Coordinates of C-alpha atoms and ligand atoms in Angstrom, one line a residue:
M11 CA 18.6 23.3 -32.2
P12 CA 20.6 26.4 -33.2
V13 CA 19.5 28.3 -36.3
K14 CA 21.7 27.4 -39.3
V15 CA 22.7 30.6 -41.1
T16 CA 22.6 30.3 -44.8
S17 CA 22.6 33.9 -45.9
T18 CA 25.8 35.5 -47.1
I19 CA 27.2 38.0 -44.8
P20 CA 28.8 41.2 -46.2
D21 CA 32.1 42.6 -45.2
V22 CA 31.4 46.0 -43.7
T23 CA 35.0 46.6 -42.6
G24 CA 36.5 47.1 -46.1
P25 CA 37.5 50.4 -47.7
K26 CA 34.8 52.7 -48.9
P27 CA 35.6 54.2 -52.3
P28 CA 34.6 57.8 -52.9
L29 CA 31.2 58.4 -54.5
L30 CA 29.8 61.4 -56.4
I31 CA 26.0 61.6 -56.6
R32 CA 25.3 63.9 -59.5
G33 CA 22.3 65.9 -60.6
G34 CA 19.5 65.0 -58.2
Y35 CA 16.9 67.1 -56.5
L36 CA 18.6 67.5 -53.1
L37 CA 16.3 67.7 -50.1
T38 CA 19.2 68.4 -47.7
M39 CA 17.0 68.9 -44.6
D40 CA 19.7 71.3 -43.5
P41 CA 18.1 74.6 -42.7
G42 CA 21.2 76.5 -43.7
T43 CA 21.3 74.9 -47.1
G44 CA 17.7 74.2 -48.1
D45 CA 16.9 72.4 -51.3
I46 CA 19.3 72.2 -54.3
P47 CA 17.7 71.3 -57.6
G48 CA 20.3 69.6 -59.9
G49 CA 22.6 69.1 -56.9
D50 CA 25.6 66.9 -56.2
V51 CA 26.8 65.1 -53.1
L52 CA 30.4 64.0 -52.7
V53 CA 31.1 61.2 -50.3
S54 CA 34.6 60.4 -49.1
D55 CA 35.7 57.9 -46.4
G56 CA 32.1 57.3 -45.4
A57 CA 31.4 61.0 -44.8
I58 CA 29.7 63.7 -46.8
A59 CA 32.6 65.8 -48.1
A60 CA 30.6 68.4 -50.1
V61 CA 27.1 69.3 -51.1
G62 CA 26.4 71.7 -54.0
T63 CA 26.3 72.0 -57.7
G64 CA 29.0 71.2 -60.4
L65 CA 31.2 69.2 -58.0
S66 CA 33.9 67.3 -59.7
A67 CA 34.6 63.6 -59.1
P68 CA 38.0 62.8 -57.5
A69 CA 40.1 60.1 -59.1
G70 CA 38.6 56.6 -58.5
A71 CA 35.2 57.9 -57.5
A72 CA 32.1 56.1 -58.6
V73 CA 29.6 58.5 -60.2
L74 CA 25.9 57.8 -59.5
D75 CA 23.6 59.6 -61.9
A76 CA 20.7 61.0 -59.8
G77 CA 18.9 62.7 -62.7
G78 CA 15.1 62.4 -62.2
M79 CA 15.7 61.4 -58.6
I80 CA 15.0 62.9 -55.2
V81 CA 18.1 62.7 -53.0
A82 CA 17.3 62.9 -49.2
P83 CA 18.9 61.9 -45.9
G84 CA 18.5 58.2 -45.0
L85 CA 15.3 57.8 -42.9
V86 CA 15.7 57.6 -39.1
D87 CA 13.6 55.1 -37.0
T88 CA 13.6 55.9 -33.3
H89 CA 12.1 52.8 -31.7
W90 CA 11.8 49.3 -33.2
H91 CA 11.7 45.8 -31.6
L92 CA 13.8 44.3 -34.4
W93 CA 14.1 40.9 -32.8
N94 CA 10.4 40.1 -33.0
T95 CA 10.3 40.6 -36.8
L96 CA 10.2 36.8 -37.0
L97 CA 6.6 37.1 -35.7
R98 CA 5.5 39.5 -38.5
S99 CA 1.7 40.1 -38.7
M100 CA 1.0 37.4 -36.0
S101 CA -0.4 39.7 -33.2
E102 CA -4.0 38.4 -33.7
R103 CA -2.9 34.9 -32.9
G104 CA -1.7 35.9 -29.4
P105 CA -4.4 36.8 -28.9
G106 CA -3.0 40.3 -29.1
Y107 CA 0.6 41.6 -29.4
F108 CA 1.6 41.5 -25.7
R109 CA 0.3 37.9 -25.0
L110 CA 2.0 36.7 -28.2
V111 CA 5.4 38.2 -27.3
R112 CA 5.1 36.9 -23.7
A113 CA 4.2 33.4 -25.0
L114 CA 6.8 33.1 -27.8
G115 CA 9.6 35.4 -26.6
P116 CA 11.0 32.8 -24.1
A117 CA 11.4 30.3 -27.0
F118 CA 13.9 32.6 -28.8
G119 CA 17.5 31.5 -28.8
P120 CA 20.3 33.8 -29.8
G121 CA 20.2 32.6 -33.4
D122 CA 16.5 33.6 -33.6
I123 CA 17.3 37.1 -32.3
Y124 CA 20.0 37.3 -34.9
T125 CA 17.8 36.2 -37.7
G126 CA 14.9 38.3 -36.8
T127 CA 17.1 41.4 -36.4
L128 CA 18.9 40.7 -39.7
L129 CA 15.5 40.4 -41.5
A130 CA 14.4 43.7 -40.0
C131 CA 17.7 45.3 -41.1
A132 CA 17.2 44.1 -44.6
E133 CA 13.7 45.6 -44.7
A134 CA 15.0 48.8 -43.2
L135 CA 17.7 49.3 -45.8
S136 CA 15.4 48.3 -48.6
S137 CA 12.9 50.9 -47.4
G138 CA 15.4 53.7 -47.1
I139 CA 15.8 53.6 -43.3
T140 CA 19.5 54.0 -42.5
T141 CA 19.3 54.5 -38.7
V142 CA 17.4 52.2 -36.4
H143 CA 16.9 52.3 -32.6
D144 CA 16.7 48.6 -31.7
W145 CA 14.6 48.3 -28.6
C146 CA 15.6 44.8 -27.6
H147 CA 13.2 43.6 -24.9
N148 CA 14.2 40.0 -25.1
V149 CA 17.8 39.8 -23.7
R150 CA 17.7 36.4 -22.2
G151 CA 21.4 36.2 -21.7
P152 CA 24.7 37.7 -23.0
A153 CA 24.5 35.6 -26.2
H154 CA 21.1 37.1 -27.1
A155 CA 22.5 40.7 -26.8
E156 CA 25.6 39.8 -28.7
A157 CA 23.4 38.2 -31.5
G158 CA 21.4 41.4 -31.9
L159 CA 24.5 43.5 -32.0
R160 CA 26.1 41.1 -34.6
A161 CA 23.1 41.4 -36.9
L162 CA 23.1 45.2 -36.7
T163 CA 26.8 45.3 -37.3
Q164 CA 26.8 43.0 -40.3
A165 CA 23.9 44.9 -41.9
G166 CA 26.1 48.0 -41.8
L167 CA 23.4 50.5 -40.8
R168 CA 23.5 53.0 -38.1
A169 CA 22.0 51.7 -34.9
R170 CA 21.5 52.1 -31.2
F171 CA 21.1 48.7 -29.5
S172 CA 19.1 49.3 -26.4
Y173 CA 19.7 46.4 -24.1
G174 CA 16.6 45.3 -22.2
Y175 CA 15.0 42.6 -20.1
P176 CA 13.9 39.2 -21.2
A177 CA 10.3 38.9 -22.6
A178 CA 8.0 37.7 -19.8
C179 CA 10.4 39.0 -17.2
P180 CA 8.9 38.8 -13.7
N181 CA 8.2 42.3 -12.3
D182 CA 10.4 41.6 -9.2
Q183 CA 13.4 40.6 -11.3
A184 CA 15.9 43.2 -12.5
M185 CA 17.4 43.0 -16.0
D186 CA 20.9 41.5 -16.2
L187 CA 22.8 44.6 -15.2
A188 CA 26.1 42.7 -14.8
G189 CA 25.7 41.6 -18.4
L190 CA 25.0 45.2 -19.5
R191 CA 28.2 46.3 -17.7
R192 CA 30.3 43.7 -19.4
L193 CA 28.8 44.5 -22.8
H194 CA 29.4 48.2 -22.2
A195 CA 33.1 47.6 -21.3
D196 CA 33.6 45.3 -24.3
L197 CA 31.4 47.1 -26.8
A198 CA 34.2 47.7 -29.3
G199 CA 34.6 43.9 -29.5
H200 CA 31.0 43.5 -30.7
A201 CA 30.2 46.6 -32.7
P202 CA 32.1 49.2 -34.8
P203 CA 32.5 52.4 -32.8
G204 CA 30.6 55.3 -34.3
L205 CA 28.1 53.1 -36.2
V206 CA 26.4 51.0 -33.5
G207 CA 25.9 52.4 -30.0
L208 CA 24.5 51.1 -26.8
G209 CA 21.5 52.2 -24.7
M210 CA 19.2 50.7 -22.1
A211 CA 15.6 49.6 -22.9
W212 CA 14.0 50.2 -19.5
R213 CA 10.6 49.0 -18.1
G214 CA 10.4 52.0 -15.9
A215 CA 7.9 51.7 -13.0
G216 CA 5.6 49.5 -15.1
G217 CA 2.7 51.9 -15.2
S218 CA -0.3 52.2 -13.0
D219 CA -1.7 48.6 -13.5
P220 CA -0.7 46.8 -10.3
A221 CA -0.1 43.6 -12.2
M222 CA 2.7 45.3 -14.1
R223 CA 4.3 47.3 -11.3
V224 CA 8.0 47.0 -10.9
P225 CA 9.3 47.6 -7.3
A226 CA 11.1 51.0 -7.0
A227 CA 14.3 49.4 -5.7
I228 CA 14.6 47.5 -9.0
Y229 CA 13.7 50.2 -11.5
R230 CA 15.8 52.7 -9.7
R231 CA 18.8 50.4 -9.7
E232 CA 18.4 49.8 -13.4
L233 CA 18.2 53.5 -14.3
D234 CA 21.0 54.4 -11.9
T235 CA 23.2 51.8 -13.7
A236 CA 22.5 53.2 -17.1
R237 CA 23.2 56.7 -16.0
E238 CA 26.4 55.6 -14.2
L239 CA 27.5 54.1 -17.5
G240 CA 26.4 57.2 -19.5
L241 CA 24.0 55.2 -21.6
P242 CA 20.9 56.8 -23.1
V243 CA 17.6 55.2 -21.8
T244 CA 14.3 54.6 -23.4
V245 CA 11.0 53.7 -21.7
H246 CA 7.4 53.1 -23.0
A247 CA 4.6 55.2 -21.6
C248 CA 1.7 53.3 -23.1
G249 CA -2.0 53.6 -23.1
P250 CA -4.7 53.0 -22.8
R251 CA -6.1 55.0 -20.0
A252 CA -5.0 52.7 -17.2
A253 CA -1.4 53.7 -17.8
A254 CA -2.1 57.5 -17.5
G255 CA 0.2 59.2 -15.1
Q256 CA 3.4 57.3 -16.0
I257 CA 5.1 60.4 -17.2
A258 CA 4.1 62.6 -14.3
A259 CA 5.4 59.9 -11.9
L260 CA 8.8 59.9 -13.7
A261 CA 8.8 63.7 -13.6
D262 CA 7.8 63.9 -10.0
A263 CA 10.6 61.5 -9.1
G264 CA 13.1 63.7 -11.1
L265 CA 13.9 60.9 -13.5
L266 CA 13.1 62.6 -16.8
G267 CA 16.0 64.2 -18.7
P268 CA 17.6 64.6 -22.2
D269 CA 19.0 61.1 -21.8
L270 CA 15.5 59.5 -21.4
Q271 CA 13.4 58.9 -24.5
V272 CA 9.7 58.3 -23.8
V273 CA 7.9 56.1 -26.3
H274 CA 4.2 56.7 -27.4
A275 CA 2.9 59.2 -24.7
N276 CA -0.5 59.0 -26.3
W277 CA -2.2 59.5 -22.9
A278 CA 0.1 62.3 -21.7
T279 CA -1.8 65.2 -20.2
A280 CA -1.0 68.8 -21.1
A281 CA 0.9 69.0 -17.8
E282 CA 2.9 65.9 -18.7
I283 CA 3.8 67.3 -22.1
G284 CA 5.1 70.4 -20.4
Q285 CA 7.2 68.2 -18.1
L286 CA 8.7 66.4 -21.0
A287 CA 9.5 69.7 -22.7
A288 CA 11.0 71.1 -19.5
A289 CA 13.2 68.1 -19.0
G290 CA 14.3 67.8 -22.6
S291 CA 13.0 64.2 -22.9
A292 CA 12.3 63.2 -26.5
V293 CA 9.2 61.2 -27.6
S294 CA 9.1 58.5 -30.2
V295 CA 5.7 58.4 -32.0
S296 CA 4.8 55.1 -33.8
P297 CA 1.4 55.9 -35.3
Y298 CA 0.7 52.6 -37.0
S299 CA 1.3 50.4 -34.0
E300 CA -0.5 52.9 -31.8
L301 CA -3.5 52.8 -34.1
L302 CA -3.5 49.0 -34.5
V303 CA -3.0 48.1 -30.8
G304 CA -5.7 50.6 -29.8
Y305 CA -3.6 53.2 -27.9
G306 CA -5.5 56.0 -29.6
L307 CA -4.2 59.0 -31.5
P308 CA -0.6 60.2 -31.5
R309 CA 0.0 63.6 -29.8
T310 CA 2.4 64.8 -32.5
G311 CA 1.1 68.3 -32.9
E312 CA 0.8 69.0 -29.2
L313 CA 4.3 67.6 -28.5
L314 CA 5.8 69.7 -31.2
A315 CA 4.0 72.8 -30.1
A316 CA 5.4 72.4 -26.6
G317 CA 8.9 72.0 -28.0
V318 CA 9.4 68.3 -27.2
P319 CA 11.9 66.6 -29.5
V320 CA 9.9 64.1 -31.6
G321 CA 11.0 61.2 -33.8
L322 CA 9.0 58.6 -35.7
S323 CA 9.1 54.9 -35.3
V324 CA 8.1 51.5 -36.7
D325 CA 7.8 49.9 -33.2
T326 CA 7.0 46.3 -34.2
T327 CA 6.1 44.5 -37.5
V328 CA 4.2 42.0 -35.4
L329 CA 1.5 44.7 -35.4
T330 CA 2.3 46.9 -38.3
G331 CA 3.3 44.2 -40.8
N332 CA 6.0 46.3 -42.5
A333 CA 8.5 49.0 -41.8
D334 CA 7.4 51.4 -44.5
M335 CA 8.6 54.8 -43.1
F336 CA 7.0 56.6 -46.0
A337 CA 3.6 55.3 -44.8
V338 CA 4.5 56.2 -41.2
M339 CA 5.2 59.8 -42.4
K340 CA 1.9 60.0 -44.3
V341 CA -0.2 58.7 -41.4
T342 CA 1.6 61.0 -39.0
Q343 CA 0.8 64.0 -41.1
G344 CA -2.8 62.9 -41.7
L345 CA -3.5 62.2 -38.0
A346 CA -2.0 65.5 -36.8
N347 CA -4.1 67.4 -39.3
A348 CA -7.2 65.4 -38.4
V349 CA -6.8 66.0 -34.7
A350 CA -6.2 69.7 -35.2
E351 CA -9.0 69.9 -37.8
D352 CA -6.6 71.9 -39.9
E353 CA -5.1 71.0 -43.3
F354 CA -2.0 73.0 -42.5
A355 CA -1.3 71.9 -38.9
L356 CA 1.6 69.6 -39.8
T357 CA 3.2 70.2 -43.2
A358 CA 4.8 67.5 -45.4
R359 CA 8.2 69.1 -45.0
R360 CA 8.0 69.2 -41.2
T361 CA 6.8 65.5 -41.3
L362 CA 9.9 64.7 -43.4
A363 CA 12.0 66.4 -40.9
L364 CA 10.6 64.2 -38.1
A365 CA 11.7 61.2 -40.1
T366 CA 15.2 62.6 -40.8
I367 CA 16.9 65.5 -38.9
D368 CA 14.5 65.7 -36.0
G369 CA 14.5 61.9 -35.5
A370 CA 18.3 62.0 -35.5
R371 CA 18.4 64.9 -33.0
S372 CA 15.8 63.1 -30.8
L373 CA 18.3 60.2 -30.5
G374 CA 21.2 62.5 -29.8
L375 CA 22.6 61.8 -33.3
G376 CA 21.9 65.2 -34.9
A377 CA 25.6 66.0 -35.5
V378 CA 26.1 62.6 -37.2
T379 CA 23.2 62.0 -39.5
G380 CA 19.7 63.2 -40.5
S381 CA 20.7 65.8 -43.1
L382 CA 22.9 66.2 -46.2
T383 CA 25.5 68.3 -44.5
A384 CA 29.3 68.3 -45.2
G385 CA 31.0 66.6 -42.3
K386 CA 28.2 64.3 -41.4
R387 CA 28.3 60.6 -42.1
A388 CA 27.0 59.7 -45.5
D389 CA 23.5 58.2 -44.9
L390 CA 21.3 59.0 -47.9
I391 CA 18.7 57.7 -50.3
L392 CA 18.0 58.2 -54.0
V393 CA 14.3 58.0 -54.7
S394 CA 13.4 57.5 -58.4
A395 CA 10.4 59.3 -59.8
A396 CA 10.1 56.8 -62.6
G397 CA 7.5 54.6 -60.9
A398 CA 3.8 54.8 -61.9
N399 CA 2.9 56.1 -58.4
L400 CA 5.2 59.1 -59.0
G401 CA 5.8 59.9 -62.6
M402 CA 7.1 63.5 -62.1
V403 CA 8.6 65.6 -59.4
T404 CA 6.2 68.3 -58.2
D405 CA 6.8 69.2 -54.5
P406 CA 9.6 66.8 -53.6
A407 CA 9.0 66.8 -49.8
H408 CA 5.3 66.3 -50.3
M409 CA 6.0 63.5 -52.7
L410 CA 8.2 61.6 -50.2
V411 CA 5.6 61.9 -47.5
T412 CA 2.4 61.2 -49.5
A413 CA 3.3 59.4 -52.7
A414 CA 6.6 57.5 -52.4
Q415 CA 6.9 53.9 -51.3
P416 CA 9.9 51.7 -50.5
A417 CA 9.8 50.3 -54.0
N418 CA 10.7 53.8 -55.3
V419 CA 13.9 53.7 -53.3
D420 CA 16.5 53.2 -56.1
T421 CA 19.7 53.6 -54.1
V422 CA 20.6 53.5 -50.4
I423 CA 23.9 54.6 -48.9
A424 CA 24.6 53.8 -45.3
D425 CA 27.8 55.3 -43.7
G426 CA 29.2 55.8 -47.2
R427 CA 28.6 52.3 -48.4
I428 CA 26.1 51.4 -51.2
V429 CA 23.6 48.9 -49.7
K430 CA 20.8 49.1 -52.3
R431 CA 21.3 49.9 -56.0
H432 CA 18.8 50.0 -58.9
G433 CA 16.1 48.8 -56.5
A434 CA 17.9 45.7 -55.1
L435 CA 19.8 45.1 -51.9
T436 CA 23.5 44.8 -52.7
A437 CA 24.9 44.1 -49.3
L438 CA 22.4 41.7 -47.8
D439 CA 21.1 38.5 -49.3
A440 CA 17.4 39.0 -48.7
E441 CA 16.5 35.6 -50.1
G442 CA 18.9 33.7 -47.8
I443 CA 17.7 35.8 -44.8
G444 CA 14.1 35.0 -45.6
R445 CA 15.0 31.3 -45.7
D446 CA 16.8 31.5 -42.3
A447 CA 13.8 33.4 -40.9
R448 CA 11.3 30.8 -41.9
Q449 CA 13.5 28.1 -40.3
A450 CA 14.0 30.1 -37.2
L451 CA 10.2 30.8 -36.8
D452 CA 9.5 27.1 -37.2
G453 CA 11.9 26.4 -34.4
V454 CA 10.4 29.1 -32.1
L455 CA 6.9 27.7 -32.7
A456 CA 7.9 24.1 -32.1
R457 CA 9.7 25.0 -28.8
S458 CA 6.9 27.1 -27.6
R459 CA 4.5 24.2 -28.0
G460 CA 6.9 22.4 -25.7
Ligands
LIG794 ZN1 7.5 49.5 -28.5

């Protein structure tokens, strides 16, 4: 039975009135501008028109008082399986994340992909995340991919939808490449250009475990298709130790490159980190899922020292429970300092950069988002210092990384549109989405029991 959608869907195609954000502490994350205490941001036609002090509001502009608030770029997630948000905090039932996804993934219809993805988008926007990289590894047919894209589009956030294979896909079966070609040709019919892009979520060679190995003829054909279409590609290089050598295998085959993002890389050797840097491949680090699934410690400090572009990620709320990017930043900094045995190995400001401008650059979106810079799209957050867990503004970057929580996010603007105001979602109906999600999960569980 298809999922009945009861939540109200916003219109993201309407005009975007100008906005003036006035008098906040601006963490622009633009190295040429730096911080601006008591600063203003002018937003026009969905873009940042000016950043400075004493800006005047054009006629018809809504003025948002940012007094007592930290104004920062919207946070950037670089790898997240949004579809399986329906299975939040269920990994121990599997038993384990991978078994759970293999068991329940095949029971997902397009409506379940839609509902799970929309729930994830609602959480993202509420938490201050305005860009997501949707790593969709449950494309069971064209309708599944279109459902994921529809949810991202309706949520109005910035996204890359990386088209993948179906959950529990046999190793000797390629993903639906004809479907990918059709979607690529018709993308404008499914997603607003400039806001939601397309990529490929690739299995790669499947690691060194023989049970997971994908024949070369298949993984080569998949990668060749993505590159022929000019699509960015993303691949997991997971631990634990059994999967070591995945990155070297990609490098030795000449398959790394600036268009290929590697996820996790916890077990990369020093030589492999050098190969990633030389090839310009970015790495997405998802510290909470890596800790909870037992992959070991992130290699953030070593990756950065080698010059590898790094972004932070949620990965999956099946393991992590929530998509709190403030917590992701805090644990990223803590682990990097712990591994280095140095309080100053990774500063809060650099950690915040990983969740904003560096994350955007690692996705190839550095000219579009990730900093408060005139000409970029207007993705930004206003964090109120009024909560009991904040109280005052001391070191703003340090506060966002170690003290702030999603509940402190007062206002979120995505592509120039207000999607959260005074602490509540304005564009998405969180209650209705939750109702749909519970119904969808019931259906998935019933069908999986057969
Ligand atoms: Zn993942």
